[in-house]
Amino acid sequence: MGTDTLRTGAADGADGAAERRREQRGWYFYDWACSVYSTSVLTVFLGPYLTSVAESAADADGYVHPLGIPVRAGSFFAYSVSLSVIVAVLVMPLVGAAADRSGRKKPLLAAAAYTGAAATTGMFFLDGDRYLLGGLLLVVANAAQSVAMMLYNSYLPQIAPPEERDAVSSRGWAFGYAAGSLVLVVNLVLYTGHDSFGLSESAAVRICLASAGLWWGAFALIPLRRLRDRRTAAREAALPGFRQLAATVRDMRRRPLTLAFLLAYLVYNDGIQTVISQASVYGSEELGLGQSTLIVAVLLVQVLAVAGALALGRLARRYGAKRTILGSLVAWTVTLAAGYFLPAGAPVWFFVLAAGIGLVLGGSQALSRSLFSHLVPPGKEAEYFSAYELSDRGMSWLGPLLFGLTYQLTGSYRDAIISLVAFFLIGFVLLARVPVRRAIGDAGNPVPERI
């Protein structure tokens, strides 16, 4: 099977184009399925709720003691997010290499998706002082989400030729944010009207958490029906997790420009994902905002992120993906710095901050994914995207760790949130230094007219 067939997944002619479009539409629906987890669970409900559960189990000094280790209750959620990347580091390179070598991505995608969906559904049982159960389910769900997203992303260079990837990637993100918006509206109705439904506040939150898992599992059926496995020539067996990651990194060292882009992405996306996962904690604990306010703010982010992803996709067609991403990092820095000065108890200004985040969130992520797809050598899509995915969708470990440590040392969420500016500044400098056209050529791929 030729390289062009492997990387576009379509034969020549109208029939091939129609099949490619059908597969692309199926691919969009995985973002529709799993983004509800990222939005309703990771961004809105689980952070404040798991923090409150940990606080109910804390001692007189405000500490919980998982495995005998003293942890401030307010840092438990951040540490749990950080721990999940350890599991992801072990699993993702192994699964990615197995997917590339066997060509059987769909069964692996199904296993990861339904593991994550089951763990998320199990969050219904997170009540009382069961903070350890919450941490365990969070680690399992996040690790499974990371593995599934790695496999999902690795389909992009196979279902879209180079000139379509920015648009296809942006539409995928837009689908995800649209689903997140839709489900958040339902969540908002349920949460704010929980008394009228005969539910306690805790029960309403647990239903919202579990419903995200059910949604994830139900809509994952669409991409699993439409995406196609692409057989590849058998190669050597995959190595254990850390050894496989080391082998992938050694392969990347032969393509230093691809590695340079990945390093830049890992840095600035670490900041993005930490803002996503910790924003609700910041709003509730530092600014004193209620859960309903936080839901409305995240809903605003989701709605504007749909428009932002599509708008930045259009800007990329005019100015190139790299320049557009650099502009989004400047906007991230300004927005985050402004967040440090937000007054407590003022939801309007929190909504303004949310609007700024929404306008750059989807586009910066979608264009990073499509740009990286050009830098992946043929036949190594899942293997390379396993390294890419290590910092995506709340899987970053350094950002949450820095956030949690800053809070633990200072007791201030404002200091914790401003510490994240460093990720955007360093990421901007690293990305600006990458000659992407030469990087694409070095990876053995055709260079688009504008990139």
mmCIF file with all atom_site columns, N, CA and C in Angstrom, residues 64-116:
data_model
loop_
_atom_site.group_PDB
_atom_site.id
_atom_site.type_symbol
_atom_site.label_atom_id
_atom_site.label_alt_id
_atom_site.label_comp_id
_atom_site.label_asym_id
_atom_site.label_entity_id
_atom_site.label_seq_id
_atom_site.pdbx_PDB_ins_code
_atom_site.Cartn_x
_atom_site.Cartn_y
_atom_site.Cartn_z
_atom_site.occupancy
_atom_site.B_iso_or_equiv
_atom_site.pdbx_formal_charge
_atom_site.auth_seq_id
_atom_site.auth_comp_id
_atom_site.auth_asym_id
_atom_site.auth_atom_id
_atom_site.pdbx_PDB_model_num
ATOM 1   N N  . VAL A 1 64  ? -5.406  16.058 53.831 1.00 0.00 ? 64  VAL A N  1
ATOM 2   C CA . VAL A 1 64  ? -5.775  14.655 53.713 1.00 0.00 ? 64  VAL A CA 1
ATOM 3   C C  . VAL A 1 64  ? -4.481  13.853 53.618 1.00 0.00 ? 64  VAL A C  1
ATOM 4   N N  . HIS A 1 65  ? -4.590  12.532 53.781 1.00 0.00 ? 65  HIS A N  1
ATOM 5   C CA . HIS A 1 65  ? -3.373  11.715 53.880 1.00 0.00 ? 65  HIS A CA 1
ATOM 6   C C  . HIS A 1 65  ? -3.465  10.466 53.008 1.00 0.00 ? 65  HIS A C  1
ATOM 7   N N  . PRO A 1 66  ? -3.533  10.625 51.661 1.00 0.00 ? 66  PRO A N  1
ATOM 8   C CA . PRO A 1 66  ? -3.521  9.439  50.796 1.00 0.00 ? 66  PRO A CA 1
ATOM 9   C C  . PRO A 1 66  ? -2.184  8.717  50.920 1.00 0.00 ? 66  PRO A C  1
ATOM 10  N N  . LEU A 1 67  ? -2.247  7.408  51.194 1.00 0.00 ? 67  LEU A N  1
ATOM 11  C CA . LEU A 1 67  ? -1.053  6.578  51.379 1.00 0.00 ? 67  LEU A CA 1
ATOM 12  C C  . LEU A 1 67  ? -0.123  7.152  52.440 1.00 0.00 ? 67  LEU A C  1
ATOM 13  N N  . GLY A 1 68  ? -0.713  7.869  53.398 1.00 0.00 ? 68  GLY A N  1
ATOM 14  C CA . GLY A 1 68  ? 0.075   8.429  54.481 1.00 0.00 ? 68  GLY A CA 1
ATOM 15  C C  . GLY A 1 68  ? 0.816   9.705  54.143 1.00 0.00 ? 68  GLY A C  1
ATOM 16  N N  . ILE A 1 69  ? 0.604   10.245 52.944 1.00 0.00 ? 69  ILE A N  1
ATOM 17  C CA . ILE A 1 69  ? 1.300   11.463 52.504 1.00 0.00 ? 69  ILE A CA 1
ATOM 18  C C  . ILE A 1 69  ? 0.423   12.673 52.820 1.00 0.00 ? 69  ILE A C  1
ATOM 19  N N  . PRO A 1 70  ? 0.925   13.663 53.555 1.00 0.00 ? 70  PRO A N  1
ATOM 20  C CA . PRO A 1 70  ? 0.109   14.843 53.849 1.00 0.00 ? 70  PRO A CA 1
ATOM 21  C C  . PRO A 1 70  ? -0.062  15.723 52.610 1.00 0.00 ? 70  PRO A C  1
ATOM 22  N N  . VAL A 1 71  ? -1.299  15.962 52.222 1.00 0.00 ? 71  VAL A N  1
ATOM 23  C CA . VAL A 1 71  ? -1.622  16.768 51.048 1.00 0.00 ? 71  VAL A CA 1
ATOM 24  C C  . VAL A 1 71  ? -2.697  17.761 51.442 1.00 0.00 ? 71  VAL A C  1
ATOM 25  N N  . ARG A 1 72  ? -2.465  19.039 51.155 1.00 0.00 ? 72  ARG A N  1
ATOM 26  C CA . ARG A 1 72  ? -3.503  20.036 51.407 1.00 0.00 ? 72  ARG A CA 1
ATOM 27  C C  . ARG A 1 72  ? -4.723  19.701 50.561 1.00 0.00 ? 72  ARG A C  1
ATOM 28  N N  . ALA A 1 73  ? -5.887  19.723 51.163 1.00 0.00 ? 73  ALA A N  1
ATOM 29  C CA . ALA A 1 73  ? -7.103  19.310 50.451 1.00 0.00 ? 73  ALA A CA 1
ATOM 30  C C  . ALA A 1 73  ? -7.314  20.114 49.182 1.00 0.00 ? 73  ALA A C  1
ATOM 31  N N  . GLY A 1 74  ? -6.958  21.395 49.216 1.00 0.00 ? 74  GLY A N  1
ATOM 32  C CA . GLY A 1 74  ? -7.128  22.240 48.034 1.00 0.00 ? 74  GLY A CA 1
ATOM 33  C C  . GLY A 1 74  ? -6.215  21.879 46.886 1.00 0.00 ? 74  GLY A C  1
ATOM 34  N N  . SER A 1 75  ? -5.161  21.096 47.141 1.00 0.00 ? 75  SER A N  1
ATOM 35  C CA . SER A 1 75  ? -4.232  20.688 46.090 1.00 0.00 ? 75  SER A CA 1
ATOM 36  C C  . SER A 1 75  ? -4.497  19.275 45.582 1.00 0.00 ? 75  SER A C  1
ATOM 37  N N  . PHE A 1 76  ? -5.421  18.539 46.203 1.00 0.00 ? 76  PHE A N  1
ATOM 38  C CA . PHE A 1 76  ? -5.610  17.132 45.866 1.00 0.00 ? 76  PHE A CA 1
ATOM 39  C C  . PHE A 1 76  ? -6.035  16.938 44.412 1.00 0.00 ? 76  PHE A C  1
ATOM 40  N N  . PHE A 1 77  ? -6.950  17.780 43.920 1.00 0.00 ? 77  PHE A N  1
ATOM 41  C CA . PHE A 1 77  ? -7.409  17.651 42.542 1.00 0.00 ? 77  PHE A CA 1
ATOM 42  C C  . PHE A 1 77  ? -6.257  17.886 41.569 1.00 0.00 ? 77  PHE A C  1
ATOM 43  N N  . ALA A 1 78  ? -5.477  18.943 41.792 1.00 0.00 ? 78  ALA A N  1
ATOM 44  C CA . ALA A 1 78  ? -4.351  19.223 40.900 1.00 0.00 ? 78  ALA A CA 1
ATOM 45  C C  . ALA A 1 78  ? -3.342  18.086 40.898 1.00 0.00 ? 78  ALA A C  1
ATOM 46  N N  . TYR A 1 79  ? -3.054  17.531 42.074 1.00 0.00 ? 79  TYR A N  1
ATOM 47  C CA . TYR A 1 79  ? -2.115  16.425 42.148 1.00 0.00 ? 79  TYR A CA 1
ATOM 48  C C  . TYR A 1 79  ? -2.663  15.179 41.446 1.00 0.00 ? 79  TYR A C  1
ATOM 49  N N  . SER A 1 80  ? -3.972  14.967 41.517 1.00 0.00 ? 80  SER A N  1
ATOM 50  C CA . SER A 1 80  ? -4.574  13.813 40.839 1.00 0.00 ? 80  SER A CA 1
ATOM 51  C C  . SER A 1 80  ? -4.445  13.942 39.324 1.00 0.00 ? 80  SER A C  1
ATOM 52  N N  . VAL A 1 81  ? -4.671  15.160 38.811 1.00 0.00 ? 81  VAL A N  1
ATOM 53  C CA . VAL A 1 81  ? -4.481  15.397 37.380 1.00 0.00 ? 81  VAL A CA 1
ATOM 54  C C  . VAL A 1 81  ? -3.026  15.130 36.998 1.00 0.00 ? 81  VAL A C  1
ATOM 55  N N  . SER A 1 82  ? -2.105  15.597 37.833 1.00 0.00 ? 82  SER A N  1
ATOM 56  C CA . SER A 1 82  ? -0.683  15.385 37.557 1.00 0.00 ? 82  SER A CA 1
ATOM 57  C C  . SER A 1 82  ? -0.338  13.900 37.572 1.00 0.00 ? 82  SER A C  1
ATOM 58  N N  . LEU A 1 83  ? -0.872  13.151 38.534 1.00 0.00 ? 83  LEU A N  1
ATOM 59  C CA . LEU A 1 83  ? -0.595  11.720 38.623 1.00 0.00 ? 83  LEU A CA 1
ATOM 60  C C  . LEU A 1 83  ? -1.077  10.961 37.387 1.00 0.00 ? 83  LEU A C  1
ATOM 61  N N  . SER A 1 84  ? -2.167  11.420 36.801 1.00 0.00 ? 84  SER A N  1
ATOM 62  C CA . SER A 1 84  ? -2.718  10.713 35.640 1.00 0.00 ? 84  SER A CA 1
ATOM 63  C C  . SER A 1 84  ? -1.740  10.649 34.478 1.00 0.00 ? 84  SER A C  1
ATOM 64  N N  . VAL A 1 85  ? -0.856  11.643 34.351 1.00 0.00 ? 85  VAL A N  1
ATOM 65  C CA . VAL A 1 85  ? 0.089   11.613 33.246 1.00 0.00 ? 85  VAL A CA 1
ATOM 66  C C  . VAL A 1 85  ? 1.119   10.511 33.429 1.00 0.00 ? 85  VAL A C  1
ATOM 67  N N  . ILE A 1 86  ? 1.391   10.094 34.668 1.00 0.00 ? 86  ILE A N  1
ATOM 68  C CA . ILE A 1 86  ? 2.319   8.988  34.880 1.00 0.00 ? 86  ILE A CA 1
ATOM 69  C C  . ILE A 1 86  ? 1.753   7.715  34.253 1.00 0.00 ? 86  ILE A C  1
ATOM 70  N N  . VAL A 1 87  ? 0.460   7.485  34.455 1.00 0.00 ? 87  VAL A N  1
ATOM 71  C CA . VAL A 1 87  ? -0.190  6.339  33.824 1.00 0.00 ? 87  VAL A CA 1
ATOM 72  C C  . VAL A 1 87  ? -0.165  6.488  32.311 1.00 0.00 ? 87  VAL A C  1
ATOM 73  N N  . ALA A 1 88  ? -0.430  7.700  31.831 1.00 0.00 ? 88  ALA A N  1
ATOM 74  C CA . ALA A 1 88  ? -0.436  7.930  30.387 1.00 0.00 ? 88  ALA A CA 1
ATOM 75  C C  . ALA A 1 88  ? 0.939   7.693  29.773 1.00 0.00 ? 88  ALA A C  1
ATOM 76  N N  . VAL A 1 89  ? 1.996   8.114  30.450 1.00 0.00 ? 89  VAL A N  1
ATOM 77  C CA . VAL A 1 89  ? 3.350   7.907  29.943 1.00 0.00 ? 89  VAL A CA 1
ATOM 78  C C  . VAL A 1 89  ? 3.643   6.421  29.782 1.00 0.00 ? 89  VAL A C  1
ATOM 79  N N  . LEU A 1 90  ? 3.141   5.602  30.701 1.00 0.00 ? 90  LEU A N  1
ATOM 80  C CA . LEU A 1 90  ? 3.362   4.168  30.631 1.00 0.00 ? 90  LEU A CA 1
ATOM 81  C C  . LEU A 1 90  ? 2.585   3.519  29.489 1.00 0.00 ? 90  LEU A C  1
ATOM 82  N N  . VAL A 1 91  ? 1.362   4.002  29.254 1.00 0.00 ? 91  VAL A N  1
ATOM 83  C CA . VAL A 1 91  ? 0.450   3.303  28.357 1.00 0.00 ? 91  VAL A CA 1
ATOM 84  C C  . VAL A 1 91  ? 0.488   3.833  26.928 1.00 0.00 ? 91  VAL A C  1
ATOM 85  N N  . MET A 1 92  ? 0.513   5.156  26.760 1.00 0.00 ? 92  MET A N  1
ATOM 86  C CA . MET A 1 92  ? 0.346   5.721  25.421 1.00 0.00 ? 92  MET A CA 1
ATOM 87  C C  . MET A 1 92  ? 1.401   5.304  24.416 1.00 0.00 ? 92  MET A C  1
ATOM 88  N N  . PRO A 1 93  ? 2.701   5.370  24.733 1.00 0.00 ? 93  PRO A N  1
ATOM 89  C CA . PRO A 1 93  ? 3.677   4.959  23.712 1.00 0.00 ? 93  PRO A CA 1
ATOM 90  C C  . PRO A 1 93  ? 3.516   3.502  23.300 1.00 0.00 ? 93  PRO A C  1
ATOM 91  N N  . LEU A 1 94  ? 3.189   2.651  24.251 1.00 0.00 ? 94  LEU A N  1
ATOM 92  C CA . LEU A 1 94  ? 2.983   1.232  23.953 1.00 0.00 ? 94  LEU A CA 1
ATOM 93  C C  . LEU A 1 94  ? 1.799   1.047  23.009 1.00 0.00 ? 94  LEU A C  1
ATOM 94  N N  . VAL A 1 95  ? 0.679   1.704  23.312 1.00 0.00 ? 95  VAL A N  1
ATOM 95  C CA . VAL A 1 95  ? -0.513  1.581  22.473 1.00 0.00 ? 95  VAL A CA 1
ATOM 96  C C  . VAL A 1 95  ? -0.281  2.221  21.109 1.00 0.00 ? 95  VAL A C  1
ATOM 97  N N  . GLY A 1 96  ? 0.388   3.381  21.096 1.00 0.00 ? 96  GLY A N  1
ATOM 98  C CA . GLY A 1 96  ? 0.644   4.052  19.827 1.00 0.00 ? 96  GLY A CA 1
ATOM 99  C C  . GLY A 1 96  ? 1.495   3.220  18.890 1.00 0.00 ? 96  GLY A C  1
ATOM 100 N N  . ALA A 1 97  ? 2.557   2.635  19.419 1.00 0.00 ? 97  ALA A N  1
ATOM 101 C CA . ALA A 1 97  ? 3.409   1.795  18.586 1.00 0.00 ? 97  ALA A CA 1
ATOM 102 C C  . ALA A 1 97  ? 2.655   0.560  18.099 1.00 0.00 ? 97  ALA A C  1
ATOM 103 N N  . ALA A 1 98  ? 1.844   -0.047 18.972 1.00 0.00 ? 98  ALA A N  1
ATOM 104 C CA . ALA A 1 98  ? 1.058   -1.216 18.573 1.00 0.00 ? 98  ALA A CA 1
ATOM 105 C C  . ALA A 1 98  ? 0.064   -0.848 17.472 1.00 0.00 ? 98  ALA A C  1
ATOM 106 N N  . ALA A 1 99  ? -0.538  0.340  17.567 1.00 0.00 ? 99  ALA A N  1
ATOM 107 C CA . ALA A 1 99  ? -1.498  0.779  16.548 1.00 0.00 ? 99  ALA A CA 1
ATOM 108 C C  . ALA A 1 99  ? -0.822  0.967  15.197 1.00 0.00 ? 99  ALA A C  1
ATOM 109 N N  . ASP A 1 100 ? 0.364   1.580  15.179 1.00 0.00 ? 100 ASP A N  1
ATOM 110 C CA . ASP A 1 100 ? 1.067   1.788  13.912 1.00 0.00 ? 100 ASP A CA 1
ATOM 111 C C  . ASP A 1 100 ? 1.547   0.478  13.314 1.00 0.00 ? 100 ASP A C  1
ATOM 112 N N  . ARG A 1 101 ? 2.011   -0.433 14.170 1.00 0.00 ? 101 ARG A N  1
ATOM 113 C CA . ARG A 1 101 ? 2.573   -1.685 13.663 1.00 0.00 ? 101 ARG A CA 1
ATOM 114 C C  . ARG A 1 101 ? 1.492   -2.644 13.167 1.00 0.00 ? 101 ARG A C  1
ATOM 115 N N  . SER A 1 102 ? 0.335   -2.640 13.811 1.00 0.00 ? 102 SER A N  1
ATOM 116 C CA . SER A 1 102 ? -0.734  -3.559 13.420 1.00 0.00 ? 102 SER A CA 1
ATOM 117 C C  . SER A 1 102 ? -1.719  -2.929 12.443 1.00 0.00 ? 102 SER A C  1
ATOM 118 N N  . GLY A 1 103 ? -1.799  -1.605 12.457 1.00 0.00 ? 103 GLY A N  1
ATOM 119 C CA . GLY A 1 103 ? -2.807  -0.919 11.652 1.00 0.00 ? 103 GLY A CA 1
ATOM 120 C C  . GLY A 1 103 ? -4.204  -1.022 12.225 1.00 0.00 ? 103 GLY A C  1
ATOM 121 N N  . ARG A 1 104 ? -4.350  -1.593 13.411 1.00 0.00 ? 104 ARG A N  1
ATOM 122 C CA . ARG A 1 104 ? -5.669  -1.791 14.023 1.00 0.00 ? 104 ARG A CA 1
ATOM 123 C C  . ARG A 1 104 ? -5.878  -0.759 15.129 1.00 0.00 ? 104 ARG A C  1
ATOM 124 N N  . LYS A 1 105 ? -6.262  0.430  14.717 1.00 0.00 ? 105 LYS A N  1
ATOM 125 C CA . LYS A 1 105 ? -6.487  1.502  15.685 1.00 0.00 ? 105 LYS A CA 1
ATOM 126 C C  . LYS A 1 105 ? -7.871  1.430  16.313 1.00 0.00 ? 105 LYS A C  1
ATOM 127 N N  . LYS A 1 106 ? -8.854  1.008  15.549 1.00 0.00 ? 106 LYS A N  1
ATOM 128 C CA . LYS A 1 106 ? -10.231 1.059  16.054 1.00 0.00 ? 106 LYS A CA 1
ATOM 129 C C  . LYS A 1 106 ? -10.461 0.231  17.309 1.00 0.00 ? 106 LYS A C  1
ATOM 130 N N  . PRO A 1 107 ? -9.999  -1.011 17.389 1.00 0.00 ? 107 PRO A N  1
ATOM 131 C CA . PRO A 1 107 ? -10.214 -1.754 18.642 1.00 0.00 ? 107 PRO A CA 1
ATOM 132 C C  . PRO A 1 107 ? -9.548  -1.090 19.839 1.00 0.00 ? 107 PRO A C  1
ATOM 133 N N  . LEU A 1 108 ? -8.372  -0.508 19.620 1.00 0.00 ? 108 LEU A N  1
ATOM 134 C CA . LEU A 1 108 ? -7.679  0.181  20.705 1.00 0.00 ? 108 LEU A CA 1
ATOM 135 C C  . LEU A 1 108 ? -8.409  1.460  21.098 1.00 0.00 ? 108 LEU A C  1
ATOM 136 N N  . LEU A 1 109 ? -8.919  2.180  20.088 1.00 0.00 ? 109 LEU A N  1
ATOM 137 C CA . LEU A 1 109 ? -9.701  3.379  20.367 1.00 0.00 ? 109 LEU A CA 1
ATOM 138 C C  . LEU A 1 109 ? -10.958 3.021  21.157 1.00 0.00 ? 109 LEU A C  1
ATOM 139 N N  . ALA A 1 110 ? -11.622 1.939  20.773 1.00 0.00 ? 110 ALA A N  1
ATOM 140 C CA . ALA A 1 110 ? -12.834 1.518  21.480 1.00 0.00 ? 110 ALA A CA 1
ATOM 141 C C  . ALA A 1 110 ? -12.529 1.152  22.926 1.00 0.00 ? 110 ALA A C  1
ATOM 142 N N  . ALA A 1 111 ? -11.438 0.414  23.149 1.00 0.00 ? 111 ALA A N  1
ATOM 143 C CA . ALA A 1 111 ? -11.091 0.009  24.512 1.00 0.00 ? 111 ALA A CA 1
ATOM 144 C C  . ALA A 1 111 ? -10.800 1.216  25.393 1.00 0.00 ? 111 ALA A C  1
ATOM 145 N N  . ALA A 1 112 ? -10.039 2.180  24.863 1.00 0.00 ? 112 ALA A N  1
ATOM 146 C CA . ALA A 1 112 ? -9.705  3.368  25.648 1.00 0.00 ? 112 ALA A CA 1
ATOM 147 C C  . ALA A 1 112 ? -10.942 4.220  25.907 1.00 0.00 ? 112 ALA A C  1
ATOM 148 N N  . ALA A 1 113 ? -11.766 4.406  24.881 1.00 0.00 ? 113 ALA A N  1
ATOM 149 C CA . ALA A 1 113 ? -12.950 5.250  25.030 1.00 0.00 ? 113 ALA A CA 1
ATOM 150 C C  . ALA A 1 113 ? -13.906 4.685  26.069 1.00 0.00 ? 113 ALA A C  1
ATOM 151 N N  . TYR A 1 114 ? -14.142 3.388  26.031 1.00 0.00 ? 114 TYR A N  1
ATOM 152 C CA . TYR A 1 114 ? -15.126 2.815  26.952 1.00 0.00 ? 114 TYR A CA 1
ATOM 153 C C  . TYR A 1 114 ? -14.560 2.616  28.360 1.00 0.00 ? 114 TYR A C  1
ATOM 154 N N  . THR A 1 115 ? -13.244 2.513  28.496 1.00 0.00 ? 115 THR A N  1
ATOM 155 C CA . THR A 1 115 ? -12.650 2.544  29.834 1.00 0.00 ? 115 THR A CA 1
ATOM 156 C C  . THR A 1 115 ? -12.861 3.916  30.470 1.00 0.00 ? 115 THR A C  1
ATOM 157 N N  . GLY A 1 116 ? -12.597 4.968  29.696 1.00 0.00 ? 116 GLY A N  1
ATOM 158 C CA . GLY A 1 116 ? -12.810 6.320  30.204 1.00 0.00 ? 116 GLY A CA 1
ATOM 159 C C  . GLY A 1 116 ? -14.269 6.609  30.491 1.00 0.00 ? 116 GLY A C  1
#
